[in-house]
XYZ file of C-alpha atoms in Angstrom:
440
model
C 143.051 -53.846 -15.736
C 145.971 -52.448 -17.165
C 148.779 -54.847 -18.731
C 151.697 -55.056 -16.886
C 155.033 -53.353 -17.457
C 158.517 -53.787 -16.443
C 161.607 -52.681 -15.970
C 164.800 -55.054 -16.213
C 168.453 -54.380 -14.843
C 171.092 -56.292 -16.372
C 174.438 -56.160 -15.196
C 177.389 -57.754 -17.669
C 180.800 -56.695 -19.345
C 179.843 -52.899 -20.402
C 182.687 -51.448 -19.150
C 180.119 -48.689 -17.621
C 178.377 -47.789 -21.026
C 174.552 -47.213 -20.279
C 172.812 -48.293 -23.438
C 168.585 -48.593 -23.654
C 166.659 -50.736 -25.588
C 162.857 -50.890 -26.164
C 161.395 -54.181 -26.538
C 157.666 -55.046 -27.220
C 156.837 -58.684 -25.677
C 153.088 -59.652 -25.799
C 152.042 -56.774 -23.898
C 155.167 -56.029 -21.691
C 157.452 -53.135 -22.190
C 161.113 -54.418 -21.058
C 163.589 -51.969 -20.589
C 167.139 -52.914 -20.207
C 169.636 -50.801 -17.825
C 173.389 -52.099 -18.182
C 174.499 -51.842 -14.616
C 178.337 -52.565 -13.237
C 178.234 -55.041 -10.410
C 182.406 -54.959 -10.220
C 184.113 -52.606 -8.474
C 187.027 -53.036 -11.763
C 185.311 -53.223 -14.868
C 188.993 -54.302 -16.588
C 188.991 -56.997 -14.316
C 185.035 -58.167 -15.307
C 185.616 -58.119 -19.110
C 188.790 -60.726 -18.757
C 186.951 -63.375 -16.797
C 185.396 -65.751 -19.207
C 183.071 -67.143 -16.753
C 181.549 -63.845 -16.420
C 177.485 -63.461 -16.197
C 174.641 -61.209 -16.843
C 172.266 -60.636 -13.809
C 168.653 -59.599 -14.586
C 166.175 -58.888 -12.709
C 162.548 -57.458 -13.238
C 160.333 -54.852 -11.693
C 156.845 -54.419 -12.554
C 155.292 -50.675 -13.191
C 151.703 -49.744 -13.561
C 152.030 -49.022 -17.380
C 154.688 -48.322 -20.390
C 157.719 -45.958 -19.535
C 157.240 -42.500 -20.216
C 160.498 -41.076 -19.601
C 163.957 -42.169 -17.777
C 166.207 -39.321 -15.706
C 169.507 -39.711 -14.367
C 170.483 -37.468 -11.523
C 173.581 -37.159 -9.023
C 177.350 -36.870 -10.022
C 177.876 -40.431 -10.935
C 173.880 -41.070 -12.111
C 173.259 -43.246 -9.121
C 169.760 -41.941 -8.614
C 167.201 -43.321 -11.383
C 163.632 -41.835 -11.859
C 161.077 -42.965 -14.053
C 157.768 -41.395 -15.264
C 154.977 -43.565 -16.436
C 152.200 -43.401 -18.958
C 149.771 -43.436 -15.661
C 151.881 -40.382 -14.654
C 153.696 -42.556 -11.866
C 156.712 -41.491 -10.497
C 159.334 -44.760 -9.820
C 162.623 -44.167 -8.063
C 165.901 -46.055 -7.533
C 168.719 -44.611 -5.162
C 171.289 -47.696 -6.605
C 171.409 -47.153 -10.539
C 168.399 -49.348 -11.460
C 168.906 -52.416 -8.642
C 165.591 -51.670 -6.857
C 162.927 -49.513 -7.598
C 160.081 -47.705 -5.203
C 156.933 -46.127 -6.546
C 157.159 -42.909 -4.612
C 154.298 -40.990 -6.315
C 152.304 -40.120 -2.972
C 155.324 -39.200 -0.980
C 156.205 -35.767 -3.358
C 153.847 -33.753 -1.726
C 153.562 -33.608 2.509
C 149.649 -33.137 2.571
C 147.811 -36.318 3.052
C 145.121 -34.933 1.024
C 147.369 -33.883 -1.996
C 146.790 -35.975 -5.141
C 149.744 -35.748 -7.797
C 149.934 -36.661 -11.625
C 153.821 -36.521 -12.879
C 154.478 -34.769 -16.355
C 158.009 -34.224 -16.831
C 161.254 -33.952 -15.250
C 163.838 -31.177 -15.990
C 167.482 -32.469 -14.991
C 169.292 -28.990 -13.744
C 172.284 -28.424 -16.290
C 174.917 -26.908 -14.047
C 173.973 -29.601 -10.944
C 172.762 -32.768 -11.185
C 171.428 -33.235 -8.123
C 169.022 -30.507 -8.545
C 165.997 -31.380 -10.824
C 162.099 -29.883 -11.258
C 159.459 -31.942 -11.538
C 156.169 -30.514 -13.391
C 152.927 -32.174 -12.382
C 148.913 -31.439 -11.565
C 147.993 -31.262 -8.437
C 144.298 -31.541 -6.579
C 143.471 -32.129 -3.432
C 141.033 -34.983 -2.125
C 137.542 -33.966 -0.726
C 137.297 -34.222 2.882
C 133.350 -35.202 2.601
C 134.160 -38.997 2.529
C 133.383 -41.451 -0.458
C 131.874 -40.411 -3.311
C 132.562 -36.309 -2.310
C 133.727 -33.722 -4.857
C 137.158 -33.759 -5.423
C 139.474 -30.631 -5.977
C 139.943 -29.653 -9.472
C 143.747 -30.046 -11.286
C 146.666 -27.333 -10.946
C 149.825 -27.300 -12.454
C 152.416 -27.477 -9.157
C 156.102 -27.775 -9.354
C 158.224 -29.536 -7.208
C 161.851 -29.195 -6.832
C 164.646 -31.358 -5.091
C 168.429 -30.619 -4.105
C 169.370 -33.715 -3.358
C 169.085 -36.314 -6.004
C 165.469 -37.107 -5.744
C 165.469 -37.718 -1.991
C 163.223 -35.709 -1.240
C 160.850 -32.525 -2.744
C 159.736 -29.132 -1.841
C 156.322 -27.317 -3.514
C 158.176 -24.168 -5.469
C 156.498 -20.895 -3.692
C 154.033 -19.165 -5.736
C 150.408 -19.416 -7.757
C 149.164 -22.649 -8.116
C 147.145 -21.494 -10.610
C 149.308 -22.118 -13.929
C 153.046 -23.302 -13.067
C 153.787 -23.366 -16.810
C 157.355 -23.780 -17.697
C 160.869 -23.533 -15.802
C 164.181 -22.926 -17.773
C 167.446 -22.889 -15.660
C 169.953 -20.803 -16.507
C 172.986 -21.865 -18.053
C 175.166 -21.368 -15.260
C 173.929 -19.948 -12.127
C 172.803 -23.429 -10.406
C 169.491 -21.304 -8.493
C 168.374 -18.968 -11.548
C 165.545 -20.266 -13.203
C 162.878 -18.711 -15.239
C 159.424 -19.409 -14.759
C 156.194 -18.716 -16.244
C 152.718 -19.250 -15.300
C 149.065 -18.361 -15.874
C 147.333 -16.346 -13.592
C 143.179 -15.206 -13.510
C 140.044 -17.189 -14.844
C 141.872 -19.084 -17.721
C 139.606 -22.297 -17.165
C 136.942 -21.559 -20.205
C 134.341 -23.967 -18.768
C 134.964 -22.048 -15.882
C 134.358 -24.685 -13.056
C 133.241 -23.793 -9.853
C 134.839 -25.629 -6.756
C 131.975 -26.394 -4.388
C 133.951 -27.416 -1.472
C 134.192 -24.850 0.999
C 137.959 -23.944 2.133
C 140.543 -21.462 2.208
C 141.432 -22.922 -1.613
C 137.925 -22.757 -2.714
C 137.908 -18.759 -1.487
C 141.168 -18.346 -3.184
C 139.537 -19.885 -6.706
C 136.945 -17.552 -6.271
C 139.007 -14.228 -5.801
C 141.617 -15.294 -8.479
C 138.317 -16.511 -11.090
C 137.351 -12.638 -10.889
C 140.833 -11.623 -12.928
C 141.673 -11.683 -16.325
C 143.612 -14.189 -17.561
C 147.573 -13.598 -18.058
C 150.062 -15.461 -18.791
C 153.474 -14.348 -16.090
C 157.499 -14.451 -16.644
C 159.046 -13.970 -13.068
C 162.663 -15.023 -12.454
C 163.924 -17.043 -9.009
C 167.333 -16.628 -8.004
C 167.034 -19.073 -4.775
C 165.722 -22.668 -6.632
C 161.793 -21.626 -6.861
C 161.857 -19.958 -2.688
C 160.782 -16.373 -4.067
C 159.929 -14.922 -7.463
C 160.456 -11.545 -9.278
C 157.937 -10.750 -11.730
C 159.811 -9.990 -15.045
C 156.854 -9.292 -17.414
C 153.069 -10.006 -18.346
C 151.228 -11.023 -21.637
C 154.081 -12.861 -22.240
C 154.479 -14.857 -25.500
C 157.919 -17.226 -25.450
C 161.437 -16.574 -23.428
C 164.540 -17.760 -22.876
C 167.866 -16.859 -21.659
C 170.696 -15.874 -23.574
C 173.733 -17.867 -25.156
C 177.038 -18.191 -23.693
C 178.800 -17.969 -26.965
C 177.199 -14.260 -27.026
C 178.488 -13.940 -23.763
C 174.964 -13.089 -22.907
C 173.599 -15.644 -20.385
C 172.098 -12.687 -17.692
C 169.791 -11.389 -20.535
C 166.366 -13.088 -20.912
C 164.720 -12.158 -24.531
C 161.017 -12.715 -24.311
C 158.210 -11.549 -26.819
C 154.746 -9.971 -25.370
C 151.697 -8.585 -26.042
C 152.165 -4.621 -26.714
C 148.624 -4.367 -25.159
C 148.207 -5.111 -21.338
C 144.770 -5.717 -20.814
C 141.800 -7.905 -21.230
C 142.525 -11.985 -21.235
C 145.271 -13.070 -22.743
C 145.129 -16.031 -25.736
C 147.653 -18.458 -26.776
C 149.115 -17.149 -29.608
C 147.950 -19.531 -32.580
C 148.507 -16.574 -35.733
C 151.069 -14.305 -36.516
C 149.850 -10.946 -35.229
C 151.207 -7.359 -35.553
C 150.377 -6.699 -31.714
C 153.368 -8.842 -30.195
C 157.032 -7.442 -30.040
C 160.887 -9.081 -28.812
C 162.204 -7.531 -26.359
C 165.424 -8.398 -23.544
C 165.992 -7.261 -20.368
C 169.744 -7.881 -18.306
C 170.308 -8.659 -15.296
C 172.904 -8.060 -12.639
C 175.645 -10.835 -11.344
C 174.015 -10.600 -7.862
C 170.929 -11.407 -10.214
C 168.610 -7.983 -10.190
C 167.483 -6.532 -13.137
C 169.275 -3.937 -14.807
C 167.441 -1.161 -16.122
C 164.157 -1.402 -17.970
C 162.678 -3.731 -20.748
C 164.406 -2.880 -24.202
C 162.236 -3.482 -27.214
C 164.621 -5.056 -30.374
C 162.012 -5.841 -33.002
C 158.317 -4.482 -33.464
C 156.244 -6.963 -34.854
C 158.647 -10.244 -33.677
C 156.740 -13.047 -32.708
C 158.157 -15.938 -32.469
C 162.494 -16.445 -31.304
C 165.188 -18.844 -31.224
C 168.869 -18.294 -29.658
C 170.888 -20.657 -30.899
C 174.777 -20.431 -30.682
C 175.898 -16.618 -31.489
C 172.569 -16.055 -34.002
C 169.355 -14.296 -32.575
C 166.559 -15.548 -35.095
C 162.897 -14.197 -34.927
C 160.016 -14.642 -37.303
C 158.571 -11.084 -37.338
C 155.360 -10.122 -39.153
C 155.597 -8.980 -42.718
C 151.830 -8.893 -43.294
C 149.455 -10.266 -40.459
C 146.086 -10.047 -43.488
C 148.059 -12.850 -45.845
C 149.769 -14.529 -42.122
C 153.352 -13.803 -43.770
C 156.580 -13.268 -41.550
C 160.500 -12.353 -42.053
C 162.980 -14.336 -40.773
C 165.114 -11.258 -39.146
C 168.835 -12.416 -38.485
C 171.539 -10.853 -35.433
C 174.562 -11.537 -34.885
C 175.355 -9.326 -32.512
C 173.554 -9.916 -29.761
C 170.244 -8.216 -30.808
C 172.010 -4.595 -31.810
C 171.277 -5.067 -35.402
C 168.892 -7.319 -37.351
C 168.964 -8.172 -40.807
C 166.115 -9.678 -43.143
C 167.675 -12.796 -44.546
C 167.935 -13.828 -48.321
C 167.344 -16.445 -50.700
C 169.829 -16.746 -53.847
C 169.650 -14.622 -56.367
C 165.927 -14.160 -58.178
C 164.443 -16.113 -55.323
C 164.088 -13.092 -53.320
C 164.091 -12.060 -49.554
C 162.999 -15.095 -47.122
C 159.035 -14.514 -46.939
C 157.078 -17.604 -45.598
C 154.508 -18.541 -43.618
C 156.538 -20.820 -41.672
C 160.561 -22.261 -41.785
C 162.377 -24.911 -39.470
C 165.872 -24.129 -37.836
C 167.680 -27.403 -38.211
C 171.107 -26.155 -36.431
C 173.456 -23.531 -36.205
C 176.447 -25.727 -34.709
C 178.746 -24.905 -37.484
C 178.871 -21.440 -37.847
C 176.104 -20.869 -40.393
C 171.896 -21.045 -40.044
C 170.710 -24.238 -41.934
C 167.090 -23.558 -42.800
C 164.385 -26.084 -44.089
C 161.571 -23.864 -46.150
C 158.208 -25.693 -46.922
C 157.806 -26.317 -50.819
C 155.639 -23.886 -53.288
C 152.716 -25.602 -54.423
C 154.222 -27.519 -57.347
C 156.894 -29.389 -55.130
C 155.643 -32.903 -53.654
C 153.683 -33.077 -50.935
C 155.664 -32.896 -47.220
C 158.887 -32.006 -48.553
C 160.627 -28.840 -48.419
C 164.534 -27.276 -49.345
C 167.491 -26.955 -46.877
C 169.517 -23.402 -47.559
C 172.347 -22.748 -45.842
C 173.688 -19.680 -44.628
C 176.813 -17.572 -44.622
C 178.599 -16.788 -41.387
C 176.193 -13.769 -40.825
C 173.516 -15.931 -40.886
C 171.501 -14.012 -43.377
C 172.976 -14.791 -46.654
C 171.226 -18.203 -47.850
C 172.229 -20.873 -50.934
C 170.106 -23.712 -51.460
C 171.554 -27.074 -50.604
C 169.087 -29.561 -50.725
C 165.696 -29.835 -52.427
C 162.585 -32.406 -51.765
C 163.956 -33.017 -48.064
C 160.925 -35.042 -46.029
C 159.085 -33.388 -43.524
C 155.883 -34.475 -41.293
C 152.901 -32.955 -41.435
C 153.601 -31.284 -37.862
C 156.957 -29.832 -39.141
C 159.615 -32.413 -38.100
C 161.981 -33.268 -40.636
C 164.432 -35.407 -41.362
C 167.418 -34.081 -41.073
C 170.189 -35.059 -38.052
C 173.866 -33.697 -37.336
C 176.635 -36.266 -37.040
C 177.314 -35.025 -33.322
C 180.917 -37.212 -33.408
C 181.656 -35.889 -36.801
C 182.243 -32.315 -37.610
C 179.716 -30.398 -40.326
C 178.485 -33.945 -41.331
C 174.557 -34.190 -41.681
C 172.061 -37.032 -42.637
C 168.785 -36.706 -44.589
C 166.203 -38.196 -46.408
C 164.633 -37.175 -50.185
C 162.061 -38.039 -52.204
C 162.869 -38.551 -55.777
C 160.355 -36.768 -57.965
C 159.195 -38.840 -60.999
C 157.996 -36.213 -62.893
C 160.463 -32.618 -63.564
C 157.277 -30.105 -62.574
C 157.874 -31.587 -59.263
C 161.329 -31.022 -58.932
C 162.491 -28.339 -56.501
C 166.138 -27.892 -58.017
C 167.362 -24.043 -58.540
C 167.429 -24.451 -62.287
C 163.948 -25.961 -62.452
C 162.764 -22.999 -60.253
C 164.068 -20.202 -62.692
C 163.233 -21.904 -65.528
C 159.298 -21.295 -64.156
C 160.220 -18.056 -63.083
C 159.978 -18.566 -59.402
């Protein structure tokens, strides 16, 4: 049997500060909610015979992940390791495990994934599961196989309606940055199941397996303009997308990479190829497209918007897997390639991490050359193009997986945190001067 986890809400003089805590007892994962109990907070934090009220609710394993929704965070949900869904309409006071009651069919069977907390309303939130449905043939009968489905609620987690479209794939949902029913979604439609499992159980969802098994696999942008009620298809053989920034005044336009070739099944792009291009598309205020798809950089791959800077890795030479960074500032009209200091050369590498571009520059972290020590790299630093890089720091740490550490101050203004390693021997040293001095 699984151990037992819990969730505790503690009420006591916070004047309305929500902190968390983590804390590992035996085999019990306690989670602390700081909850006002006062209706005057002032008044609470002057009586000296104040208290702390706890009290304890027990979940079917560790705590995944913790979302506040409605205007004063009043609604609580809670996703679970079992991929449980837990809910609490009073801050954290009481607690329901409301898994089963997402979806209206009594045969529908849901796992919870994630939660997306709408940015413009926070009332509105999307909830990303797997779906199957139970077999009707009694004990022991075949049950339906796992979809992506995504749900979506206007009203603080109250209730949930099944977004319209293909069950097949439901693969990601962006909102836009300020229209409260724009989203973009992707999915995956056709045969993209490579054992390619049969559903035995005959039913109108078994006949719709088998018509949608006979198509190629593709992976779909569409946009919704109505919270998930109808889709527009944007694009196919789609790679990555996003909206654009608001400090490019661009948040109608959705940049997305694809596949130049439209045919045949589609693969998850795991190698830099020369076949997949960045493109944008704009879209109206009453939230049609405008005009056709606009191609901005053969060859791009891979994107970030960030602030006013449009970066994309495209493909310098898909034999040796090397890319360009290319750099815009102005809203994808121009690109630039961007540059290392002097005798360093133009930025060529197999990979690079974007670490922020808060402060009106790019702040890069490039993996070390062979020489350097192992899972480190340099931070460069841009100029207010964002093409124009100067080293800043050398041997910063970095995981395996590309994570590295590296945090922005947010309370403090262009003030950044980071770990080193200290080389003990020079030929390890990633410093400017040790680089020229071995011609590099």
């Amino acid at each position: 049997a699984p151990s037992a986890h819990a969730i505790r809400t503690s009420a006591g003089p916070a004047r309305g500060r929500r902190r968390w805590r983590r804390m590992g007892l035996g085999p019990r994962l306690l989670l602390w909610l700081l909850l006002p109990l006062l209706a005057s907070l002032g008044a609470f934090a002057d009586d000296p015979k104040r208290e702390v009220l706890v009290k304890e609710v027990v979940l079917d394993s560790a705590v995944v992940d913790i979302v506040y929704l409605g205007k004063t965070h009043e609604s609580v949900l809670v996703t679970t390791k079992m991929k449980r869904l837990y809910f609490s309409t009073d801050s954290g006071k009481s607690w329901n495990e409301t898994t089963a009651s997402v979806d209206k069919s009594d045969r529908a069977e849901i796992q919870v994934e994630r939660v997306i907390v709408n940015p413009t309303d926070k009332s509105v939130a999307v909830m990303q599961t797997q779906r199957r449905l139970r077999s009707t043939s009694g004990v022991g009968g075949v049950q339906g196989r796992w979809y992506p489905y995504i749900y979506i609620t206007e009203d603080s987690g109250l209730t949930w309606r099944r977004a319209w479209g293909k069950h097949y794939g439901m693969h990601n949902w962006i909102s836009h940055p300020t229209e409260r029913s724009w989203a973009l979604v992707s999915w995956w439609s056709g045969n993209c199941n490579a054992d390619k499992v049969k559903n035995s159980e005959k039913s109108a969802e078994a006949d719709e397996d088998a018509d949608e098994e006979s198509k190629v696999c593709v992976h779909r942008l569409m946009v919704t303009t109505d919270l998930g009620k109808n889709f527009l298809q944007l694009a196919e053989y789609v790679v990555q997308f996003s909206w654009g920034s608001t400090e490019a005044e661009q948040t109608n336009r959705v940049y997305f990479t694809a596949y130049r070739k439209k045919s045949g099944d589609q693969g998850r792009l795991s190698t830099w190829t020369n076949e997949v291009d960045f493109n944008h598309i704009d879209f109206s205020k009453s939230g049609r497209p405008k005009g056709n798809v606009v191609t901005d950089l053969k060859k791009g791959n891979k994107f970030l918007i960030s602030g006013p800077y449009v970066l994309v890795a495209r493909v310098k030479d898909e034999a040796s897997q090397v890319v360009n960074l290319m750099v815009s500032k102005d809203g994808a009209e121009t690109f630039k390639a961007a540059l290392l200091p002097s005798g360093m050369g133009e930025l060529e590498e197999k990979w690079y991490t974007v670490l922020d571009t808060s402060e009106g520059a790019v702040i890069l972290h490039i993996n070390n050359d062979a020489s350097g020590i192992k899972d480190t790299g340099r931070i460069f630093v841009s100029d207010a193009e964002g093409y124009k890089f100067s080293q800043s720091l050398v041997n910063n740490v970095r995981s395996a997986h590309g994570e590295c550490e590296f945090d922005k101050v947010v309370s403090l203004n262009g003030v950044y945190l980071s770990n080193i390693v200290v080389p003990t021997v020079q030929s390890q040293d990633q410093g400017f001067d040790n680089s020229k001095s071995k011609g590099q």
